[in-house]
Coordinates of C-alpha atoms and ligand atoms in Angstrom, one line a residue:
X264 CA 109.6 133.9 90.7
X265 CA 107.4 130.8 91.3
X266 CA 105.0 131.9 88.5
X267 CA 107.9 131.5 86.0
X268 CA 108.8 128.1 87.4
X269 CA 105.1 127.0 87.3
X270 CA 104.9 128.2 83.7
X271 CA 107.9 126.1 82.8
X272 CA 106.3 123.0 84.4
X273 CA 103.0 123.7 82.6
X274 CA 104.8 123.9 79.3
X275 CA 105.9 120.3 79.8
X276 CA 102.5 119.1 81.1
X277 CA 104.1 118.5 84.4
X278 CA 102.1 120.7 86.8
X279 CA 100.3 118.8 89.4
X280 CA 97.0 119.5 91.2
X281 CA 95.3 118.3 94.2
X282 CA 91.8 116.8 93.9
X283 CA 89.8 116.6 97.1
X284 CA 87.5 113.6 97.2
X285 CA 84.1 114.1 98.9
X286 CA 84.0 110.6 100.3
X287 CA 86.2 107.9 101.8
X288 CA 88.5 105.9 99.5
X289 CA 86.6 102.8 98.1
X290 CA 85.6 101.1 94.9
X291 CA 83.7 104.2 94.0
X292 CA 84.2 107.7 95.3
X293 CA 82.4 111.1 95.2
X294 CA 84.3 113.6 93.1
X295 CA 83.1 117.0 92.0
X296 CA 79.5 116.1 92.6
X297 CA 79.6 112.7 90.7
X298 CA 80.1 109.1 91.7
X299 CA 83.1 107.6 89.8
X300 CA 84.8 104.3 89.9
X301 CA 88.2 104.6 91.6
X302 CA 91.0 102.6 90.0
X303 CA 93.9 104.5 91.7
X304 CA 94.0 103.6 95.4
X305 CA 96.7 101.4 97.1
X306 CA 94.1 100.3 99.6
X307 CA 94.2 96.9 97.8
X308 CA 92.2 94.9 100.4
X309 CA 89.7 97.7 101.2
X310 CA 90.9 97.7 104.8
X311 CA 90.9 101.5 105.2
X312 CA 87.2 101.3 105.6
X313 CA 86.8 97.9 107.2
X314 CA 84.6 98.2 110.3
X315 CA 87.1 96.4 112.6
X316 CA 89.9 98.7 111.5
X317 CA 87.8 101.8 112.1
X318 CA 86.6 100.5 115.4
X319 CA 90.2 99.8 116.5
X320 CA 91.2 103.4 115.6
X321 CA 88.2 104.8 117.6
X322 CA 88.9 102.7 120.6
X323 CA 92.6 103.6 120.7
X324 CA 91.8 107.2 120.2
X325 CA 89.2 107.2 122.9
X326 CA 91.7 105.6 125.3
X327 CA 95.0 107.1 124.4
X328 CA 94.1 110.4 122.6
X329 CA 94.2 111.8 119.1
X330 CA 98.0 112.3 119.2
X331 CA 100.9 110.6 121.0
X332 CA 102.2 113.9 122.3
X333 CA 105.9 113.3 121.9
X334 CA 108.5 111.3 120.0
X335 CA 108.7 107.6 120.8
X336 CA 111.9 108.0 122.9
X337 CA 110.5 110.9 125.0
X338 CA 107.1 109.8 126.2
X339 CA 105.3 108.9 123.0
X340 CA 105.4 105.1 123.2
X341 CA 101.9 103.9 124.0
X342 CA 100.5 100.4 124.1
X343 CA 99.1 100.6 120.5
X344 CA 102.7 101.1 119.2
X345 CA 104.2 98.2 121.2
X346 CA 101.4 95.9 120.4
X347 CA 101.6 96.7 116.7
X348 CA 105.4 96.0 116.7
X349 CA 104.9 92.7 118.3
X350 CA 102.2 91.8 115.9
X351 CA 104.4 92.8 112.9
X352 CA 107.3 90.7 114.2
X353 CA 104.9 87.7 114.6
X354 CA 103.4 88.3 111.2
X355 CA 106.9 88.5 109.5
X356 CA 108.4 85.7 111.6
X357 CA 111.2 88.0 112.8
X358 CA 112.4 88.5 116.4
X359 CA 111.5 92.2 116.4
X360 CA 109.9 95.1 114.5
X361 CA 110.0 98.9 114.7
X362 CA 107.4 101.3 113.2
X363 CA 107.9 104.6 111.5
X364 CA 105.6 107.5 110.7
X365 CA 105.6 106.7 107.0
X366 CA 107.4 104.7 104.4
X367 CA 109.2 107.7 103.1
X368 CA 110.6 108.4 106.6
X369 CA 111.6 104.8 107.1
X370 CA 113.7 104.8 103.9
X371 CA 115.3 108.1 104.8
X372 CA 116.3 106.7 108.1
X373 CA 117.1 103.0 107.5
X374 CA 119.4 103.4 104.5
X375 CA 121.8 105.8 106.2
X376 CA 121.7 103.5 109.2
X377 CA 122.9 100.6 107.0
X378 CA 125.5 102.3 104.9
X379 CA 127.4 105.5 105.2
X380 CA 130.1 107.6 103.4
X381 CA 132.6 105.2 102.0
X382 CA 129.9 102.6 101.2
X383 CA 128.3 101.9 97.9
X384 CA 124.7 101.5 97.1
X385 CA 123.2 99.7 94.0
X386 CA 119.7 100.7 93.1
X387 CA 117.2 99.4 90.5
X388 CA 116.5 102.3 88.1
X389 CA 112.8 102.2 88.9
X390 CA 113.1 102.0 92.7
X391 CA 111.0 104.3 94.7
X392 CA 112.0 108.0 95.2
X393 CA 112.2 107.6 98.9
X394 CA 115.0 104.9 98.5
X395 CA 116.9 107.3 96.3
X396 CA 116.5 110.1 98.8
X397 CA 117.6 107.8 101.6
X398 CA 120.7 106.8 99.5
X399 CA 121.6 110.5 99.0
X400 CA 121.2 111.2 102.7
X401 CA 123.5 108.3 103.6
X402 CA 126.5 109.9 101.8
X403 CA 127.4 106.5 100.2
X404 CA 128.1 106.4 96.4
X405 CA 125.1 105.4 94.3
X406 CA 125.1 103.1 91.2
X407 CA 121.9 102.6 89.3
X408 CA 121.4 99.3 87.5
X409 CA 118.9 98.8 84.6
X410 CA 115.4 97.7 85.8
X411 CA 115.6 94.1 87.0
X412 CA 118.8 93.6 85.0
X413 CA 120.9 91.1 87.0
X414 CA 123.7 91.0 84.5
X415 CA 124.1 94.8 84.7
X416 CA 124.1 94.6 88.5
X417 CA 126.6 91.8 88.5
X418 CA 128.9 93.8 86.2
X419 CA 128.7 96.8 88.6
X420 CA 129.3 94.6 91.6
X421 CA 132.4 93.0 90.0
X422 CA 133.9 96.4 89.6
X423 CA 133.9 97.3 93.2
X424 CA 137.0 97.4 95.4
X425 CA 137.1 94.8 98.1
X426 CA 136.2 95.8 101.7
X427 CA 133.7 98.5 100.8
X428 CA 130.3 98.1 102.5
X429 CA 127.7 97.3 99.8
X430 CA 123.9 97.7 99.8
X431 CA 121.6 96.5 97.1
X432 CA 118.2 98.2 97.3
X433 CA 115.0 97.5 95.4
X434 CA 111.2 97.6 95.6
X435 CA 109.9 94.1 96.1
X436 CA 106.9 95.0 93.9
X437 CA 107.5 98.1 91.8
X438 CA 105.0 100.8 92.5
X439 CA 104.6 102.3 89.0
X440 CA 105.1 99.1 87.0
X441 CA 103.5 96.4 89.0
X442 CA 106.3 93.9 88.3
X443 CA 108.4 92.0 90.8
X444 CA 112.2 92.3 91.5
X445 CA 114.0 89.1 90.9
X446 CA 114.5 88.7 94.6
X447 CA 116.0 85.1 94.8
X448 CA 118.7 86.1 92.2
X449 CA 119.3 89.4 94.0
X450 CA 119.7 87.5 97.3
X451 CA 122.2 85.2 95.6
X452 CA 124.2 88.1 94.1
X453 CA 124.1 89.8 97.6
X454 CA 125.5 86.6 99.2
X455 CA 128.1 86.2 96.6
X456 CA 129.5 89.8 96.9
X457 CA 128.9 90.2 100.6
X458 CA 126.3 92.9 100.1
X459 CA 123.3 93.6 102.2
X460 CA 119.9 93.3 100.3
X461 CA 117.3 96.0 101.3
X462 CA 113.8 95.1 100.1
X463 CA 111.1 97.8 100.3
X464 CA 107.9 95.8 100.2
X465 CA 105.4 98.8 100.4
X466 CA 103.1 97.3 97.7
X467 CA 103.9 93.6 98.4
X468 CA 102.8 93.6 102.0
X469 CA 99.3 92.1 102.4
X470 CA 99.1 91.4 98.7
X471 CA 101.8 89.0 97.6
X472 CA 102.5 85.5 99.0
X473 CA 100.0 82.8 100.0
X474 CA 99.6 84.5 103.5
X475 CA 100.0 88.0 102.3
X476 CA 103.4 88.4 104.0
X477 CA 104.8 90.0 100.8
X478 CA 107.2 89.3 98.0
X479 CA 109.7 87.4 100.2
X480 CA 107.0 85.0 101.0
X481 CA 105.9 84.9 97.3
X482 CA 109.4 83.8 96.3
X483 CA 109.9 81.5 99.4
X484 CA 113.0 83.3 100.5
X485 CA 112.0 84.8 103.9
X486 CA 114.8 83.1 105.8
X487 CA 117.5 84.3 103.4
X488 CA 116.8 88.0 104.0
X489 CA 117.2 88.9 107.7
X490 CA 115.2 92.1 107.6
X491 CA 112.7 93.8 105.3
X492 CA 110.7 96.9 105.3
X493 CA 107.1 97.5 104.4
X494 CA 104.4 100.1 104.8
X495 CA 101.1 100.3 106.7
X496 CA 99.4 102.9 104.4
X497 CA 98.7 100.6 101.4
X498 CA 97.2 97.2 101.8
X499 CA 97.0 97.7 105.6
X500 CA 94.8 100.7 105.1
X501 CA 96.3 102.9 107.8
X502 CA 99.5 104.9 107.7
X503 CA 103.1 104.3 108.7
X504 CA 105.8 101.8 107.9
X505 CA 107.8 99.1 109.6
X506 CA 111.1 97.3 109.6
X507 CA 111.0 93.7 110.8
X508 CA 114.3 92.0 111.7
X509 CA 116.7 90.9 114.4
X510 CA 116.6 92.4 117.9
X511 CA 120.1 94.0 117.8
X512 CA 119.2 95.8 114.5
X513 CA 116.0 97.2 116.0
X514 CA 117.8 98.3 119.2
X515 CA 120.5 100.0 117.1
X516 CA 117.9 101.9 115.1
X517 CA 116.1 103.0 118.3
X518 CA 119.4 104.6 119.4
X519 CA 120.6 106.1 116.1
X520 CA 118.0 106.3 113.4
X521 CA 117.1 110.0 113.1
X522 CA 113.7 109.8 111.3
X523 CA 112.7 107.4 114.1
X524 CA 114.1 109.5 117.0
X525 CA 113.3 113.1 116.0
X526 CA 109.6 112.9 115.0
X527 CA 106.4 112.6 117.0
X528 CA 105.2 109.0 117.4
X529 CA 102.4 107.9 115.1
X530 CA 98.9 108.6 116.3
X531 CA 97.7 105.8 118.6
X532 CA 94.6 105.4 116.4
X533 CA 96.6 104.8 113.3
X534 CA 98.8 102.2 115.0
X535 CA 95.7 100.4 116.3
X536 CA 94.1 100.5 112.9
X537 CA 97.2 98.9 111.3
X538 CA 97.2 96.2 113.9
X539 CA 93.5 95.4 113.3
X540 CA 94.2 95.3 109.6
X541 CA 97.0 92.9 110.2
X542 CA 94.6 90.7 112.1
X543 CA 92.0 90.8 109.2
X544 CA 94.7 89.9 106.7
X545 CA 95.7 86.8 108.8
X546 CA 92.1 85.7 109.5
X547 CA 90.3 86.5 106.3
X548 CA 92.1 85.3 103.1
X549 CA 88.9 85.9 101.1
X550 CA 89.9 89.5 100.5
X551 CA 93.1 88.4 98.8
X552 CA 91.2 85.9 96.7
X553 CA 88.8 88.6 95.6
X554 CA 91.7 90.9 94.9
X555 CA 93.3 88.4 92.6
X556 CA 90.0 87.5 90.9
X557 CA 89.4 91.2 90.1
X558 CA 93.0 91.7 88.9
X559 CA 92.5 88.8 86.5
X560 CA 89.2 90.2 85.2
X561 CA 90.7 93.7 84.7
X562 CA 93.9 92.4 83.1
X563 CA 92.0 90.3 80.7
X564 CA 89.7 93.1 79.7
X565 CA 92.5 95.7 79.2
X566 CA 94.5 93.2 77.2
X567 CA 91.5 92.3 75.0
X568 CA 90.9 96.0 74.3
X569 CA 94.5 96.2 73.0
X570 CA 96.1 98.5 75.5
X571 CA 99.9 98.2 76.0
X572 CA 100.5 97.2 79.6
X573 CA 103.7 96.9 81.6
X574 CA 104.9 93.4 82.6
X575 CA 102.7 93.6 85.6
X576 CA 102.0 90.5 87.7
X577 CA 100.0 92.3 90.4
X578 CA 97.0 94.5 91.0
X579 CA 98.9 97.5 89.7
X580 CA 98.1 97.5 85.9
X581 CA 99.7 100.5 84.2
X582 CA 98.7 101.4 80.7
X583 CA 101.8 102.7 78.9
X584 CA 101.2 106.0 76.9
X585 CA 104.4 107.8 76.3
X586 CA 104.2 111.6 76.4
X587 CA 102.9 113.3 79.5
X588 CA 100.3 115.4 77.6
X589 CA 98.8 112.3 76.0
X590 CA 98.6 110.6 79.3
X591 CA 96.8 113.5 80.9
X592 CA 94.4 113.7 77.9
X593 CA 93.6 110.0 78.4
X594 CA 93.1 110.4 82.1
X595 CA 90.7 113.3 81.6
X596 CA 88.7 111.3 79.1
X597 CA 88.5 108.4 81.6
X598 CA 87.2 110.7 84.2
X599 CA 84.6 112.1 81.8
X600 CA 83.5 108.4 81.4
X601 CA 83.2 107.9 85.1
X602 CA 86.6 106.3 86.0
X603 CA 89.4 107.9 88.1
X604 CA 92.8 106.6 87.3
X605 CA 95.7 109.2 87.3
X606 CA 98.3 110.0 84.6
X607 CA 101.7 109.3 86.1
X608 CA 104.4 111.5 84.6
X609 CA 108.0 112.4 85.1
X610 CA 109.7 112.6 87.5
X611 CA 107.7 109.8 89.0
X612 CA 108.5 107.7 85.9
X613 CA 111.3 108.1 83.3
X614 CA 110.8 110.6 80.4
X615 CA 108.7 109.2 77.6
X616 CA 107.1 106.5 79.8
X617 CA 104.1 108.4 81.1
X618 CA 101.2 106.1 81.9
X619 CA 97.8 105.6 83.4
X620 CA 98.4 103.8 86.7
X621 CA 95.4 101.5 87.1
X622 CA 95.0 99.7 90.4
X623 CA 92.2 97.3 91.3
X624 CA 91.1 96.3 94.9
X625 CA 89.3 93.4 96.5
X626 CA 86.2 95.7 96.9
X627 CA 85.4 96.2 93.3
X628 CA 82.5 94.2 92.0
X629 CA 82.7 92.4 88.6
X630 CA 80.0 94.8 87.4
X631 CA 82.1 97.8 88.3
X632 CA 85.1 96.3 86.5
X633 CA 83.0 95.8 83.3
X634 CA 81.7 99.4 83.6
X635 CA 85.3 100.6 83.9
X636 CA 86.4 98.6 80.9
X637 CA 83.7 100.3 78.9
X638 CA 85.1 103.7 80.0
X639 CA 88.6 102.6 79.0
X640 CA 87.4 101.6 75.6
X641 CA 85.6 104.9 74.9
X642 CA 88.5 107.0 76.3
X643 CA 91.0 104.9 74.3
X644 CA 89.0 105.5 71.1
X645 CA 88.5 109.3 71.7
X646 CA 92.2 109.8 72.3
X647 CA 93.1 107.5 69.3
X648 CA 95.0 105.2 71.6
X649 CA 93.0 102.2 70.4
Ligands
LIG311 C1 104.5 104.4 98.8 C2 105.9 103.9 98.9 C3 106.7 104.4 99.9 C4 106.3 105.5 100.8 O1 105.5 105.0 101.8 P1 104.5 106.0 102.6 O2 104.1 105.3 103.8 O3 103.4 106.3 101.6 O4 105.4 107.2 102.9 C5 108.0 103.8 99.9 N1 108.4 102.9 99.1 C6 107.6 102.4 98.1 C7 108.1 101.4 97.1 C8 106.3 102.9 97.9 O5 105.5 102.5 97.0

C-alpha cells in the first residue's frame, strides 16, 4: 500500500529523504565523506555551537539530568525552565513568558487557546504549516488572504458578521520567502476590526531589529502587540519556543493549553542553552553585524549572477526555480560543486514555486561565500538556469 503511495510521490518529484550529517551544523559540514559549505541552516548566529551555549547545556545537564522526567505541571518544572522564561520576558519587555517543546507545538496550542469554534481566523497564504494546523485544531473558520495583501485582508474583514472573535495570523519573517509581513498595517487593521494579531516570529527572533528582538522591534511596534511567539531552535541555536505576553494570558495557558500541559517538559540542557544564547544575543551584537554583512555579500553575488530571487530582506535568500524536478536537479548540482542548499517543493511552498532555499549565517567567511557563489554559477550553467 505504501509502495504505491511512494511511487505516486516519486512521479511528482515529491519524495523526501533524510541526509545524516557527519558533523555539527556550521558554515561547513561533513556530508558523505566530503566537506561542503552549508547554506541551509536556521542557526543564523552560529549559536548552536557557541562555547557558552554548549557549556550551559552541559552544566544544566550535569545538575538537573538529561530529561525533566515529567510534564511541567506534574514535577517537570526545573530552574532552567523558570530562569529561561524570566529571561525571555525581560528580553521581550513583557510581564511574563512561557516556553514550549517546539514552535510547532506552540502554534498547535496557542491558536486554539485564542480562538475557538464560532471564531474566524485570517491567515497569510504563505504562513507556516504549524499555524494552519493550529487553526484547524481550533475549530474556527479559516480565511486565507493573498501573501502580504492588505487590501485582500481588509475586504475579507469587512465581510465578517459583527461580534465574531477574529484572529489574524502571520509569520513575522516568512520562512520560505525571507520577506516581512507588513506588521504595522496589520496591527492597524486588527485594531480597526477588533481582531487579535498573532505574530509567529520564528525567523525574526535574534535576527531582526537593532537589538535582535525580532520583527516587532524592526518595525517599532512592540507596544502595539501585547503578545508574540517565537522559537528557540533557529537563531537561538537550541530547541523549543516561547510566547511572551501579559501575566493573565500566561496563567490561562498554563491551565488550559494542551500542547503545554500534556507533554514532557523540555530537557533542562536545552532550556539552559537557549538562555545562554539569549545572553550572547544581548551582549554581543557583532554576530548580527556579521550576519547582515554576509547577507549583503551573498545577495549581491546571487543577483549579479542573474538568479531570480524572492523579495527577501533577510538572511533567507530563496532562488526561484518553478518545477520541483528542476529545483531538485539544481540542488544536486550545487552539492556536486560543494554547496548544500536544499530544494524546497510543495507542499512546503505552492505548486510551481519550487525553489532553492539559501540561508547564510554570521559564521560564514567572505571566502566561503565567494566559493559558494562559484558553485552557484557552475550549477546554474549546467542546469541551464543561467
Ligand atoms: C520553524 C518554524 C516553526 C516551527 O518551529 P519549531 O521549533 O522548529 O517546531 C513555526 N513557525 C515558523 C514560522 C517556523 O519557521
